[in-house]
Amino acid sequence: ASLGLSYKVAPNFIIKANIARGFRAPNIAEISANGVHPGTNIYQIGNPGFKPEFSLQEDLGLFYSSKPVIASIEIFNNNITNYIFNQKLLNSAGHDSIIVRNNETFKFQQSEAQLYGGEASLDIHFFEWLHFENAVSVVYAMNQGGNGVKITDSSKYLPDIPSLHLHTELRVEFPHNLKHISSVYAKVDIEYYATQNRVYLADNTETPTNGYTLFDAGFGANITKASGKVLFSFHIAANNIFDIAYQSHLSRLKYFEQYPNNPTGRSGIYDMGRNISFEINIPIDFK
């Protein structure tokens, strides 16, 4: 259930507020898993005693829209009862509990949780053909304990929470078509992910992740007949142009390859390096 209010302060400015009550039953894996989870390097154990999750969320948003500028700021707070998360399971000696060789053992847990944060966006149209788009988002996830979970300095944050993320894109859409060429565009993207230090350190469940910045670029156009009908469109995209070595905080691959004692000194598998892709779309008309 949810209840919201939208108020137009000015022709271009709107305030929105909302309060919502949510419910989720544990899924079958969270209740009954007992085996290796393929592709994750995890032996997963469920918990048959789980209770349903309940949430109470409040959010507030400010929205501005005009021809040259579109902007928004949104914040939220979400209190969740019986929040389900994954925790590494240690043996009686305090070491990793290994049921199947080369697979760490994890067991689903429940506790009270508070998640809060927000996002903001700014889209500036300097001209009709030039767009400057920006977005930033962040979420904090606090472990409140309960259901047998005790809060310490190593367990005060919830696991698997993304870091602050900033996305910036400068896009040019050429206003004039050439002979047999239309909808020409070029863009440059910057993706920034901050260092994530707010992690669930208890039992070595997860580790901090260094921040990184990625640069992407793209170009594309339509090839047309003299009549203007599109024969095909092509797109060229280059991701991680500077071949940055990075690991996403939400990637299980950072815990692979003899983690944490990799003799190379660089634990885990890194994400994709420089990648260039070519795409051609051919419309098919049966008329």
CSV table of C-alpha atoms in Angstrom, one decimal:
chain,number,residue,atom,x,y,z
A,1,ALA,CA,0.0,0.0,0.0
A,2,SER,CA,1.2,3.5,-0.7
A,3,LEU,CA,-0.1,7.1,-0.3
A,4,GLY,CA,1.4,10.0,-2.2
A,5,LEU,CA,1.0,13.7,-2.7
A,6,SER,CA,2.1,15.9,-5.6
A,7,TYR,CA,2.0,19.7,-5.4
A,8,LYS,CA,2.8,22.1,-8.2
A,9,VAL,CA,4.6,25.0,-6.5
A,10,ALA,CA,5.2,26.8,-9.8
A,11,PRO,CA,4.5,26.0,-13.5
A,12,ASN,CA,7.9,24.3,-13.7
A,13,PHE,CA,8.4,23.1,-10.2
A,14,ILE,CA,6.7,20.1,-8.4
A,15,ILE,CA,7.1,18.6,-5.0
A,16,LYS,CA,6.2,14.9,-4.5
A,17,ALA,CA,6.0,13.0,-1.2
A,18,ASN,CA,5.1,9.3,-0.6
A,19,ILE,CA,4.8,6.8,2.2
A,20,ALA,CA,4.5,3.1,1.4
A,21,ARG,CA,4.2,-0.3,3.2
A,22,GLY,CA,5.8,-3.3,1.6
A,23,PHE,CA,5.9,-7.0,2.1
A,24,ARG,CA,8.0,-9.9,0.7
A,25,ALA,CA,8.0,-13.5,1.5
A,26,PRO,CA,11.4,-15.4,1.6
A,27,ASN,CA,12.0,-17.1,-1.7
A,28,ILE,CA,12.8,-20.9,-2.0
A,29,ALA,CA,16.5,-20.4,-2.1
A,30,GLU,CA,16.6,-18.3,1.0
A,31,ILE,CA,14.6,-20.9,2.9
A,32,SER,CA,15.9,-24.3,1.6
A,33,ALA,CA,19.2,-23.8,-0.3
A,34,ASN,CA,21.9,-26.4,0.7
A,35,GLY,CA,24.5,-26.8,-2.0
A,36,VAL,CA,27.0,-25.1,-4.3
A,37,HIS,CA,25.7,-22.0,-6.1
A,38,PRO,CA,27.1,-22.2,-9.6
A,39,GLY,CA,29.4,-19.3,-10.7
A,40,THR,CA,29.7,-17.7,-7.3
A,41,ASN,CA,32.3,-19.8,-5.5
A,42,ILE,CA,29.7,-20.2,-2.7
A,43,TYR,CA,28.2,-23.2,-0.8
A,44,GLN,CA,24.8,-21.7,0.1
A,45,ILE,CA,22.7,-22.6,3.1
A,46,GLY,CA,19.1,-21.4,3.5
A,47,ASN,CA,17.2,-20.8,6.7
A,48,PRO,CA,13.8,-22.6,7.1
A,49,GLY,CA,12.9,-20.4,10.1
A,50,PHE,CA,12.7,-17.2,8.1
A,51,LYS,CA,9.8,-14.7,8.6
A,52,PRO,CA,8.5,-12.4,5.9
A,53,GLU,CA,10.1,-9.0,5.3
A,54,PHE,CA,8.1,-5.9,5.9
A,55,SER,CA,9.1,-2.4,5.0
A,56,LEU,CA,8.0,1.2,5.7
A,57,GLN,CA,9.4,3.7,3.3
A,58,GLU,CA,9.1,7.5,3.1
A,59,ASP,CA,10.4,9.5,0.1
A,60,LEU,CA,10.4,13.1,-1.0
A,61,GLY,CA,11.2,14.5,-4.4
A,62,LEU,CA,11.8,18.0,-6.0
A,63,PHE,CA,11.4,18.2,-9.7
A,64,TYR,CA,12.1,21.1,-12.1
A,65,SER,CA,11.5,21.1,-15.8
A,66,SER,CA,12.0,23.7,-18.4
A,67,LYS,CA,13.2,23.8,-22.0
A,68,PRO,CA,16.9,24.2,-21.2
A,69,VAL,CA,17.0,22.4,-17.8
A,70,ILE,CA,15.5,19.3,-16.3
A,71,ALA,CA,16.5,18.6,-12.7
A,72,SER,CA,15.4,16.5,-9.8
A,73,ILE,CA,16.4,15.6,-6.2
A,74,GLU,CA,14.9,12.6,-4.4
A,75,ILE,CA,15.6,11.3,-0.9
A,76,PHE,CA,14.2,8.2,0.8
A,77,ASN,CA,14.3,6.3,4.1
A,78,ASN,CA,13.3,2.6,4.4
A,79,ASN,CA,13.0,0.7,7.6
A,80,ILE,CA,12.8,-3.1,7.0
A,81,THR,CA,11.8,-5.8,9.5
A,82,ASN,CA,13.4,-9.3,9.0
A,83,TYR,CA,15.7,-8.0,6.3
A,84,ILE,CA,17.4,-11.0,4.5
A,85,PHE,CA,21.1,-10.9,3.8
A,86,ASN,CA,24.0,-13.3,3.2
A,87,GLN,CA,26.8,-14.0,5.7
A,88,LYS,CA,29.9,-16.1,5.6
A,89,LEU,CA,29.7,-19.1,8.0
A,90,LEU,CA,32.7,-19.9,10.1
A,91,ASN,CA,33.5,-23.1,11.9
A,92,SER,CA,34.0,-23.5,15.7
A,93,ALA,CA,37.7,-22.6,15.4
A,94,GLY,CA,36.8,-19.3,13.7
A,95,HIS,CA,38.1,-20.3,10.3
A,96,ASP,CA,36.2,-20.6,7.0
A,97,SER,CA,33.6,-23.4,7.1
A,98,ILE,CA,34.4,-25.5,4.0
A,99,ILE,CA,31.8,-28.1,3.1
A,100,VAL,CA,32.8,-28.4,-0.6
A,101,ARG,CA,36.4,-27.8,-1.5
A,102,ASN,CA,37.2,-24.4,-3.1
A,103,ASN,CA,33.7,-23.0,-2.1
A,104,GLU,CA,33.2,-20.7,0.8
A,105,THR,CA,30.1,-21.4,2.9
A,106,PHE,CA,27.5,-18.7,3.3
A,107,LYS,CA,24.2,-18.8,5.2
A,108,PHE,CA,21.2,-16.4,4.9
A,109,GLN,CA,20.5,-14.3,8.0
A,110,GLN,CA,17.7,-11.9,9.1
A,111,SER,CA,17.9,-8.6,11.1
A,112,GLU,CA,16.3,-5.2,11.3
A,113,ALA,CA,17.6,-2.8,8.8
A,114,GLN,CA,17.5,0.9,7.8
A,115,LEU,CA,18.3,1.9,4.2
A,116,TYR,CA,18.4,5.6,3.3
A,117,GLY,CA,19.9,7.7,0.6
A,118,GLY,CA,18.9,9.6,-2.5
A,119,GLU,CA,19.6,10.5,-6.1
A,120,ALA,CA,19.8,13.7,-8.1
A,121,SER,CA,19.9,14.4,-11.9
A,122,LEU,CA,20.6,17.4,-14.0
A,123,ASP,CA,20.0,17.5,-17.8
A,124,ILE,CA,21.1,20.7,-19.5
A,125,HIS,CA,20.1,21.3,-23.1
A,126,PHE,CA,22.5,24.1,-24.2
A,127,PHE,CA,21.0,23.8,-27.7
A,128,GLU,CA,18.5,21.3,-29.1
A,129,TRP,CA,21.4,19.3,-30.5
A,130,LEU,CA,23.7,19.4,-27.4
A,131,HIS,CA,22.8,17.5,-24.2
A,132,PHE,CA,24.7,17.5,-20.9
A,133,GLU,CA,23.2,14.8,-18.6
A,134,ASN,CA,24.3,14.1,-15.0
A,135,ALA,CA,23.1,11.7,-12.3
A,136,VAL,CA,24.3,10.8,-8.9
A,137,SER,CA,23.0,8.1,-6.5
A,138,VAL,CA,23.9,6.9,-3.0
A,139,VAL,CA,22.5,4.5,-0.5
A,140,TYR,CA,23.4,3.8,3.1
A,141,ALA,CA,22.4,0.5,4.7
A,142,MET,CA,22.6,0.1,8.4
A,143,ASN,CA,22.3,-3.2,10.2
A,144,GLN,CA,20.0,-2.7,13.3
A,145,GLY,CA,20.4,-6.2,14.7
A,146,GLY,CA,17.8,-8.5,16.1
A,147,ASN,CA,16.9,-12.2,15.3
A,148,GLY,CA,20.1,-13.3,17.0
A,149,VAL,CA,22.3,-10.8,15.0
A,150,LYS,CA,24.5,-8.7,17.3
A,151,ILE,CA,25.9,-5.4,16.1
A,152,THR,CA,29.6,-4.7,16.3
A,153,ASP,CA,31.9,-2.4,14.4
A,154,SER,CA,32.4,-5.1,11.8
A,155,SER,CA,28.6,-5.8,11.3
A,156,LYS,CA,27.0,-2.4,11.6
A,157,TYR,CA,26.7,-2.1,7.8
A,158,LEU,CA,24.7,-4.5,5.5
A,159,PRO,CA,26.5,-6.4,2.8
A,160,ASP,CA,26.2,-6.1,-1.0
A,161,ILE,CA,25.4,-2.4,-1.1
A,162,PRO,CA,26.6,-0.3,-4.1
A,163,SER,CA,28.9,2.7,-3.6
A,164,LEU,CA,28.2,6.3,-4.5
A,165,HIS,CA,27.8,6.4,-8.3
A,166,LEU,CA,28.1,9.4,-10.6
A,167,HIS,CA,27.2,9.3,-14.3
A,168,THR,CA,28.0,12.1,-16.8
A,169,GLU,CA,27.2,12.2,-20.5
A,170,LEU,CA,27.8,14.8,-23.1
A,171,ARG,CA,25.9,14.0,-26.3
A,172,VAL,CA,25.8,15.8,-29.6
A,173,GLU,CA,22.9,15.1,-32.0
A,174,PHE,CA,23.8,16.8,-35.3
A,175,PRO,CA,20.8,18.9,-36.3
A,176,HIS,CA,21.3,18.7,-40.1
A,177,ASN,CA,21.1,15.6,-42.2
A,178,LEU,CA,23.5,14.8,-45.0
A,179,LYS,CA,22.7,13.1,-48.2
A,180,HIS,CA,21.9,9.5,-47.3
A,181,ILE,CA,22.9,10.1,-43.7
A,182,SER,CA,20.6,11.1,-40.8
A,183,SER,CA,20.4,11.0,-37.0
A,184,VAL,CA,24.1,11.4,-36.5
A,185,TYR,CA,25.2,11.4,-32.9
A,186,ALA,CA,28.4,11.3,-30.8
A,187,LYS,CA,28.7,11.0,-27.1
A,188,VAL,CA,31.2,10.8,-24.3
A,189,ASP,CA,30.4,9.1,-20.9
A,190,ILE,CA,32.1,9.2,-17.5
A,191,GLU,CA,31.2,6.6,-14.8
A,192,TYR,CA,32.5,7.3,-11.4
A,193,TYR,CA,32.2,4.8,-8.5
A,194,ALA,CA,33.4,5.9,-5.1
A,195,THR,CA,35.4,3.7,-2.7
A,196,GLN,CA,33.0,1.5,-0.7
A,197,ASN,CA,34.2,1.2,2.9
A,198,ARG,CA,30.8,0.7,4.4
A,199,VAL,CA,30.9,-3.1,4.2
A,200,TYR,CA,29.9,-6.1,6.3
A,201,LEU,CA,33.3,-7.2,7.7
A,202,ALA,CA,32.0,-9.8,10.1
A,203,ASP,CA,33.4,-13.3,9.5
A,204,ASN,CA,35.2,-11.9,6.4
A,205,THR,CA,31.9,-11.8,4.5
A,206,GLU,CA,33.0,-9.0,2.2
A,207,THR,CA,35.9,-6.5,1.8
A,208,PRO,CA,36.1,-2.8,0.9
A,209,THR,CA,36.4,-2.0,-2.8
A,210,ASN,CA,38.5,0.8,-4.3
A,211,GLY,CA,36.8,3.5,-6.3
A,212,TYR,CA,37.4,3.9,-10.0
A,213,THR,CA,36.4,6.1,-13.0
A,214,LEU,CA,35.6,4.7,-16.5
A,215,PHE,CA,35.5,6.7,-19.7
A,216,ASP,CA,33.2,5.5,-22.6
A,217,ALA,CA,32.4,7.0,-26.0
A,218,GLY,CA,30.0,6.2,-28.9
A,219,PHE,CA,29.1,7.3,-32.4
A,220,GLY,CA,26.2,6.3,-34.7
A,221,ALA,CA,24.0,7.3,-37.6
A,222,ASN,CA,21.3,6.1,-40.1
A,223,ILE,CA,22.1,5.3,-43.7
A,224,THR,CA,19.1,6.2,-45.8
A,225,LYS,CA,17.7,6.1,-49.4
A,226,ALA,CA,17.1,9.3,-51.3
A,227,SER,CA,13.5,9.1,-50.1
A,228,GLY,CA,14.7,9.2,-46.5
A,229,LYS,CA,13.8,5.6,-45.7
A,230,VAL,CA,16.4,4.0,-43.4
A,231,LEU,CA,18.4,1.2,-45.0
A,232,PHE,CA,20.4,0.4,-41.9
A,233,SER,CA,21.8,2.1,-38.8
A,234,PHE,CA,25.3,1.6,-37.3
A,235,HIS,CA,26.7,2.3,-33.9
A,236,ILE,CA,30.3,2.2,-32.6
A,237,ALA,CA,30.9,2.1,-28.8
A,238,ALA,CA,34.1,2.1,-26.8
A,239,ASN,CA,33.9,1.2,-23.2
A,240,ASN,CA,36.6,1.6,-20.6
A,241,ILE,CA,38.7,3.5,-23.1
A,242,PHE,CA,41.8,3.9,-20.8
A,243,ASP,CA,41.7,0.2,-19.9
A,244,ILE,CA,41.3,0.8,-16.2
A,245,ALA,CA,41.8,-2.2,-13.9
A,246,TYR,CA,38.8,-2.2,-11.6
A,247,GLN,CA,36.4,-4.4,-9.6
A,248,SER,CA,32.8,-3.8,-9.0
A,249,HIS,CA,31.9,-4.0,-5.4
A,250,LEU,CA,28.9,-6.2,-6.2
A,251,SER,CA,30.9,-8.7,-8.2
A,252,ARG,CA,31.6,-12.1,-6.7
A,253,LEU,CA,34.6,-12.4,-9.1
A,254,LYS,CA,36.7,-10.2,-6.7
A,255,TYR,CA,36.7,-13.2,-4.3
A,256,PHE,CA,38.0,-15.7,-6.8
A,257,GLU,CA,41.5,-16.9,-7.7
A,258,GLN,CA,43.0,-17.8,-4.3
A,259,TYR,CA,41.5,-14.9,-2.6
A,260,PRO,CA,42.9,-13.3,-0.4
A,261,ASN,CA,46.3,-14.9,-0.8
A,262,ASN,CA,46.9,-14.5,-4.6
A,263,PRO,CA,50.6,-14.7,-5.2
A,264,THR,CA,50.3,-11.9,-7.8
A,265,GLY,CA,49.3,-9.5,-5.1
A,266,ARG,CA,46.0,-8.7,-7.0
A,267,SER,CA,43.3,-10.7,-5.4
A,268,GLY,CA,40.3,-11.8,-7.5
A,269,ILE,CA,39.2,-11.5,-11.1
A,270,TYR,CA,38.9,-7.9,-12.4
A,271,ASP,CA,36.1,-6.6,-14.5
A,272,MET,CA,36.2,-6.1,-18.3
A,273,GLY,CA,39.0,-4.0,-19.7
A,274,ARG,CA,38.9,-1.9,-22.9
A,275,ASN,CA,36.1,-3.1,-25.2
A,276,ILE,CA,35.1,-1.8,-28.6
A,277,SER,CA,31.8,-3.0,-30.2
A,278,PHE,CA,30.2,-2.5,-33.6
A,279,GLU,CA,26.5,-2.8,-34.2
A,280,ILE,CA,24.4,-2.7,-37.4
A,281,ASN,CA,20.6,-2.7,-37.4
A,282,ILE,CA,18.8,-3.5,-40.6
A,283,PRO,CA,15.0,-2.8,-40.6
A,284,ILE,CA,13.0,-5.4,-42.4
A,285,ASP,CA,9.7,-4.3,-44.0
A,286,PHE,CA,7.3,-7.0,-45.3
A,287,LYS,CA,4.9,-4.5,-46.8
